[in-house]
Coordinates of C-alpha atoms and ligand atoms in Angstrom, one line a residue:
M1 CA 10.6 -20.0 10.9
G2 CA 7.4 -18.1 11.7
S3 CA 3.7 -18.9 11.3
Y4 CA 2.4 -16.0 9.4
L5 CA -1.1 -14.8 8.2
V6 CA -1.3 -12.4 5.3
T7 CA -4.6 -10.6 4.8
G8 CA -4.9 -9.4 1.2
G9 CA -2.2 -12.0 0.0
A10 CA -3.9 -12.2 -3.4
G11 CA -3.5 -8.4 -4.1
F12 CA -0.6 -6.5 -5.6
I13 CA 1.6 -5.9 -2.5
G14 CA 0.2 -8.9 -0.4
S15 CA 1.1 -11.4 -3.1
H16 CA 4.6 -10.1 -3.5
L17 CA 5.0 -10.1 0.3
V18 CA 3.9 -13.8 0.4
D19 CA 6.5 -14.7 -2.3
R20 CA 9.1 -13.2 0.0
L21 CA 7.9 -14.9 3.2
I22 CA 7.0 -18.4 1.9
D23 CA 10.4 -20.1 1.7
E24 CA 11.2 -19.6 5.4
N25 CA 7.7 -19.3 7.0
D26 CA 4.4 -21.2 7.2
T27 CA 2.3 -18.7 5.3
T28 CA -1.6 -18.5 5.2
V29 CA -3.4 -16.0 3.0
I30 CA -6.9 -14.8 3.7
D31 CA -8.5 -12.9 0.7
N32 CA -12.0 -12.3 -0.5
L33 CA -10.6 -11.8 -4.0
S34 CA -12.6 -8.5 -4.3
S35 CA -9.6 -6.8 -6.1
G36 CA -7.1 -9.6 -5.7
N37 CA -6.3 -12.3 -8.3
I38 CA -6.2 -16.0 -7.3
E39 CA -3.3 -16.4 -9.8
F40 CA -1.1 -14.2 -7.9
I41 CA -1.2 -16.3 -4.7
N42 CA 1.9 -18.4 -4.3
T43 CA 1.1 -22.0 -4.7
K44 CA 3.2 -23.1 -1.6
A45 CA 0.8 -20.8 0.7
S46 CA -2.4 -22.0 2.3
F47 CA -5.3 -20.0 0.9
L48 CA -8.6 -19.2 2.5
K49 CA -11.2 -17.3 0.4
K50 CA -12.9 -15.4 3.2
D51 CA -14.1 -11.9 4.0
L52 CA -12.6 -10.0 6.9
L53 CA -16.0 -8.4 7.5
D54 CA -17.3 -11.9 8.8
I55 CA -15.5 -12.1 12.1
D56 CA -17.1 -15.4 13.1
D57 CA -15.8 -17.1 10.0
I58 CA -12.2 -15.9 10.4
L59 CA -11.6 -16.2 14.1
I60 CA -10.4 -19.9 13.9
D61 CA -7.8 -19.0 11.3
F62 CA -5.9 -16.8 13.6
K63 CA -5.1 -19.7 15.9
D64 CA -1.3 -20.4 16.5
I65 CA -0.3 -17.4 14.2
D66 CA 2.9 -15.5 15.3
T67 CA 2.5 -12.5 13.0
V68 CA -0.5 -11.0 11.1
F69 CA 0.5 -9.0 8.1
H70 CA -2.7 -7.0 7.7
I71 CA -2.5 -5.9 4.0
A72 CA -6.1 -6.2 2.8
A73 CA -8.0 -3.0 2.3
N74 CA -9.8 -1.0 -0.4
P75 CA -6.7 0.9 -1.7
D76 CA -8.5 3.2 -4.2
V77 CA -8.1 6.7 -2.7
K78 CA -10.2 8.4 -5.5
L79 CA -13.2 6.3 -4.6
S80 CA -13.7 8.1 -1.3
S81 CA -14.7 11.3 -3.2
V82 CA -17.8 9.6 -4.4
D83 CA -18.4 6.7 -1.9
T84 CA -18.1 7.6 1.8
K85 CA -18.9 4.1 3.2
T86 CA -16.5 1.6 1.5
H87 CA -13.3 2.7 3.3
F88 CA -15.1 2.8 6.6
D89 CA -16.1 -0.9 6.1
Q90 CA -13.2 -2.4 4.2
N91 CA -10.5 -0.6 6.1
I92 CA -11.7 0.4 9.6
V93 CA -14.2 -2.4 10.3
A94 CA -12.0 -5.0 8.7
T95 CA -9.0 -3.8 10.8
Y96 CA -11.0 -3.9 13.9
N97 CA -12.1 -7.5 13.2
V98 CA -8.5 -8.5 12.5
L99 CA -7.4 -6.9 16.0
E100 CA -10.3 -8.6 17.7
A101 CA -9.3 -12.0 16.2
M102 CA -5.7 -11.4 17.3
R103 CA -6.8 -10.5 20.8
K104 CA -9.0 -13.6 21.2
N105 CA -6.2 -15.8 19.9
D106 CA -3.3 -14.0 21.8
I107 CA -1.4 -13.2 18.6
P108 CA 1.5 -11.0 19.6
K109 CA 2.4 -9.1 16.4
I110 CA 0.8 -7.1 13.6
V111 CA 2.3 -5.5 10.4
F112 CA -0.1 -2.9 9.0
T113 CA 0.1 -1.1 5.6
S114 CA -0.8 2.5 6.1
S115 CA -0.4 5.4 3.8
S116 CA 1.2 8.9 3.3
T117 CA -2.5 10.1 3.1
V118 CA -2.6 10.2 6.9
Y119 CA -0.5 13.3 6.8
G120 CA -2.7 15.5 4.6
R121 CA -0.9 18.5 3.1
A122 CA 2.3 18.4 5.1
P123 CA 5.9 20.0 4.7
M124 CA 8.2 17.7 2.7
P125 CA 10.1 15.5 3.2
T126 CA 7.5 14.5 5.8
P127 CA 8.9 12.7 8.9
E128 CA 7.0 10.1 10.9
D129 CA 6.6 12.5 13.9
Y130 CA 5.0 15.2 11.9
G131 CA 1.6 16.4 13.3
P132 CA -1.1 17.2 13.7
L133 CA -2.3 14.5 11.3
V134 CA -5.1 16.0 9.2
P135 CA -6.0 13.7 6.3
E136 CA -7.8 15.3 3.2
S137 CA -9.5 11.9 1.9
I138 CA -11.8 9.6 3.6
Y139 CA -9.3 6.9 2.6
G140 CA -6.5 8.8 4.6
A141 CA -8.9 9.2 7.5
S142 CA -9.6 5.5 7.5
K143 CA -5.9 4.6 7.5
L144 CA -5.4 7.0 10.5
A145 CA -8.4 5.4 12.3
C146 CA -6.7 2.0 11.7
E147 CA -3.5 3.3 13.1
G148 CA -5.3 4.6 16.2
L149 CA -7.0 1.2 16.7
I150 CA -3.8 -0.7 16.4
S151 CA -1.9 1.6 18.8
S152 CA -4.8 1.3 21.4
Y153 CA -4.7 -2.6 21.1
C154 CA -0.9 -2.5 21.6
N155 CA -1.2 -0.4 24.7
T156 CA -4.2 -2.2 26.1
F157 CA -3.5 -5.8 25.2
G158 CA 0.2 -6.2 24.8
I159 CA 0.3 -6.6 21.0
K160 CA 3.4 -5.2 19.1
S161 CA 2.8 -3.4 15.8
W162 CA 4.8 -2.3 12.8
I163 CA 2.9 0.5 10.9
F164 CA 4.2 1.4 7.4
R165 CA 3.1 4.6 5.8
F166 CA 3.5 4.1 2.1
A167 CA 4.3 6.6 -0.7
N168 CA 3.0 5.3 -4.0
I169 CA 4.0 1.6 -4.5
I170 CA 4.2 0.5 -8.0
G171 CA 5.4 -2.6 -9.9
E172 CA 4.3 -5.8 -11.7
R173 CA 0.7 -7.0 -10.7
S174 CA -0.4 -3.4 -9.8
N175 CA -3.9 -2.7 -11.2
H176 CA -4.7 0.8 -9.8
G177 CA -3.1 4.1 -9.8
V178 CA -1.7 6.5 -12.5
I179 CA 0.4 4.1 -14.5
P180 CA -2.2 1.3 -15.1
D181 CA -4.7 4.0 -15.7
F182 CA -2.6 5.7 -18.4
I183 CA -1.8 2.4 -20.0
Q184 CA -5.5 1.4 -20.1
K185 CA -6.6 4.8 -21.5
L186 CA -3.9 4.8 -24.2
R187 CA -4.9 1.3 -25.3
A188 CA -8.5 2.5 -25.5
N189 CA -7.5 5.8 -27.4
P190 CA -3.9 6.1 -28.6
L191 CA -4.5 9.6 -29.9
E192 CA -5.5 11.4 -26.7
L193 CA -4.7 11.0 -23.0
E194 CA -6.8 12.4 -20.2
I195 CA -4.6 13.6 -17.3
L196 CA -6.5 14.3 -14.0
G197 CA -5.5 17.8 -12.7
N198 CA -3.0 20.0 -14.3
G199 CA -0.3 17.3 -14.5
K200 CA 2.0 19.2 -12.0
Q201 CA 1.1 17.0 -9.1
S202 CA 4.4 15.8 -8.0
K203 CA 4.7 12.7 -5.7
S204 CA 7.1 10.0 -4.6
Y205 CA 7.0 6.4 -6.1
L206 CA 8.7 3.3 -4.9
Y207 CA 9.2 0.0 -6.7
I208 CA 7.5 -3.0 -5.1
G209 CA 10.8 -5.0 -4.6
E210 CA 12.3 -2.2 -2.6
C211 CA 9.1 -1.5 -0.6
L212 CA 9.5 -5.1 0.7
D213 CA 13.1 -4.6 1.4
Q214 CA 12.3 -1.5 3.4
I215 CA 9.3 -3.3 5.3
L216 CA 11.3 -6.4 6.1
F217 CA 14.3 -4.5 7.2
A218 CA 12.3 -2.3 9.6
F219 CA 10.4 -5.3 10.9
S220 CA 13.7 -7.1 11.7
N221 CA 15.5 -4.0 13.1
S222 CA 12.9 -2.3 15.4
N223 CA 11.2 -3.6 18.5
D224 CA 9.1 -0.9 20.2
K225 CA 5.6 -1.5 21.2
V226 CA 4.4 0.7 18.1
N227 CA 6.9 1.0 15.3
I228 CA 6.0 3.6 12.7
F229 CA 8.0 3.9 9.4
N230 CA 7.5 5.8 6.2
I231 CA 8.3 3.6 3.1
G232 CA 9.3 5.5 0.0
S233 CA 11.9 7.0 -2.2
E234 CA 13.7 10.3 -1.7
D235 CA 12.5 12.3 -4.7
Q236 CA 9.3 13.0 -6.6
I237 CA 8.0 12.9 -10.2
T238 CA 5.2 14.7 -11.9
V239 CA 2.2 13.2 -13.4
T240 CA 3.0 14.7 -16.8
K241 CA 6.4 13.1 -16.7
I242 CA 4.8 9.8 -16.0
A243 CA 2.4 10.3 -19.0
E244 CA 5.4 11.1 -21.2
L245 CA 7.3 8.0 -20.1
V246 CA 4.2 5.7 -20.6
S247 CA 3.5 7.3 -24.1
N248 CA 7.2 6.9 -25.1
K249 CA 7.3 3.3 -24.1
M250 CA 4.1 2.6 -26.1
R251 CA 5.6 4.4 -29.0
L252 CA 2.6 6.9 -29.1
S253 CA 2.4 10.7 -29.2
P254 CA -1.1 11.4 -27.7
K255 CA -2.4 14.9 -27.2
F256 CA -2.5 15.4 -23.4
R257 CA -5.9 16.6 -22.2
F258 CA -5.8 18.1 -18.6
T259 CA -8.9 18.1 -16.5
G260 CA -7.5 21.1 -14.7
G261 CA -6.9 22.2 -11.0
D262 CA -3.9 21.4 -8.8
V263 CA -5.2 17.9 -7.7
G264 CA -6.6 14.8 -9.5
W265 CA -9.8 14.4 -7.5
K266 CA -11.5 15.7 -4.3
G267 CA -9.3 14.7 -1.3
D268 CA -6.1 14.4 -3.4
I269 CA -3.1 16.3 -2.5
P270 CA -0.7 18.0 -5.1
K271 CA 2.6 17.1 -3.6
M272 CA 3.9 14.2 -1.4
R273 CA 7.4 13.1 -0.4
L274 CA 8.2 11.2 2.8
S275 CA 11.3 11.3 4.8
I276 CA 12.9 7.8 5.1
D277 CA 15.6 9.1 7.5
K278 CA 14.3 6.8 10.3
L279 CA 14.9 3.8 8.2
K280 CA 18.4 5.1 7.1
D281 CA 19.3 5.8 10.7
L282 CA 18.9 2.1 11.4
G283 CA 21.4 1.3 8.5
Y284 CA 19.0 1.0 5.5
A285 CA 20.5 2.1 2.2
P286 CA 17.9 3.1 -0.4
K287 CA 18.2 1.8 -4.0
Y288 CA 15.4 3.1 -6.2
N289 CA 14.4 6.7 -6.9
S290 CA 11.0 7.7 -8.3
F291 CA 12.1 7.9 -11.9
D292 CA 13.7 4.4 -11.9
S293 CA 10.7 2.8 -10.0
V294 CA 8.4 4.3 -12.7
K295 CA 10.4 3.2 -15.6
K296 CA 10.7 -0.3 -14.3
T297 CA 7.0 -0.6 -13.6
I298 CA 6.0 0.7 -17.1
G299 CA 8.2 -2.0 -18.6
E300 CA 6.7 -4.7 -16.4
L301 CA 3.2 -3.7 -16.9
L302 CA 3.8 -3.7 -20.7
N303 CA 5.6 -6.9 -20.5
D304 CA 8.6 -5.5 -22.0
Ligands
LIG401 P1 -4.9 -4.6 -3.8 O1 -6.2 -4.2 -4.1 O2 -4.0 -5.1 -4.9 O3 -4.9 -5.6 -2.6 C1 -5.8 -5.6 -1.5 C2 -6.2 -7.1 -1.4 O4 -7.1 -7.1 -0.2 C3 -7.0 -7.6 -2.5 O5 -6.4 -8.9 -2.8 C4 -8.5 -7.8 -2.1 O6 -9.1 -8.8 -2.7 C5 -8.2 -8.0 -0.5 N1 -9.4 -7.5 0.2 C6 -9.9 -6.3 0.3 N2 -11.0 -6.3 1.2 C7 -11.0 -7.6 1.8 C8 -11.8 -8.2 2.8 N3 -12.8 -7.5 3.3 N4 -11.6 -9.4 3.2 C9 -10.5 -10.1 2.6 N5 -9.8 -9.7 1.6 C10 -10.0 -8.3 1.2 O7 -4.1 -3.4 -3.2 P2 -2.6 -3.0 -2.9 O8 -2.1 -1.9 -3.7 O9 -1.8 -4.2 -3.0 O10 -2.7 -2.4 -1.4 C11 -2.2 -3.4 -0.3 C12 -2.3 -2.4 1.0 O11 -1.3 -1.3 0.8 C13 -3.7 -1.7 1.3 O12 -3.9 -1.8 2.6 C14 -3.5 -0.3 0.8 O13 -4.4 0.6 1.4 C15 -2.0 -0.1 1.1 N6 -1.4 1.0 0.4 C16 -1.1 0.8 -1.0 C17 -0.5 1.8 -1.7 C18 -0.1 1.6 -3.1 O14 0.5 2.6 -3.7 N7 -0.4 0.5 -3.7 C19 -0.2 3.0 -1.0 C20 -0.5 3.1 0.3 C21 -1.1 2.1 1.0

């Protein structure tokens, strides 16, 4: 039994995490509902509608917490090609505030959701000790800055951290990324589907249920000062293949219209696959590949 605080617990990943933690732990959610949904929050959790950017308001809520799962962020990678400020505020400043609230309340552990985007264009499968880390997007840069802040708080103030670098995480309740985007576009126009880039972008996807299995396994089986793990599947799937799977499931045959270029947006990368050998070396057995993760997610998002 622990006393856990989950930031972003009304969002896609955070709400699934709370569902996993709630039966055995006292769980409090902080979320400003900017992209989260109040209906996703487990009714057994305590919910505080607060903004992490208001440090004076959140300080008190960190009292007597064992572990902070800091999941809240602006997760929209594409946004940083047109808006340079949001990820700085919502990711870097918010994480600094969380760390300050932890330091002032002597909280010993933080779990943080980082991203494959910290690696930039890296050889694949990319291991956790790959470097130098040269992100392409401002989103990736913001996650790398958060990792740096967390590492420094661990070394300076004796906090322990688990930093998880995610591949694309997908499943029920997700409302951003390629699958919800295709579903939304096809509902608006069943005859034509716009695909960003040349459709050959090839990335790794992981179903939310297994994402949480990997996180909770690593959290229970590692105990360094700073524990960094990739979270993902061991293969890749192209954007065009995902477009075909979504179209087939919706029983549509749209014309695909590619916007061109080898990436979807400025700051995107064409290929991504993470090594999960570190997790496997601890005894973890992977379950889902990218194809199965994508198929299951399409079914769930279409309520099938
Ligand atoms: P999401 O948008 O569904 O969840 C984020 C939650 O944080 C939302 O409920 C939102 O309301 C809340 N939030 C945002 N800013 C806040 C603030 N200032 N104060 C309080 N609450 C705030 O996104 P998600 O896909 O569930 O992503 C969760 C985490 O995982 C994020 O840190 C994201 O960067 C990271 N991540 C996600 C993926 C993915 O594929 N989904 C990949 C890599 C990393």
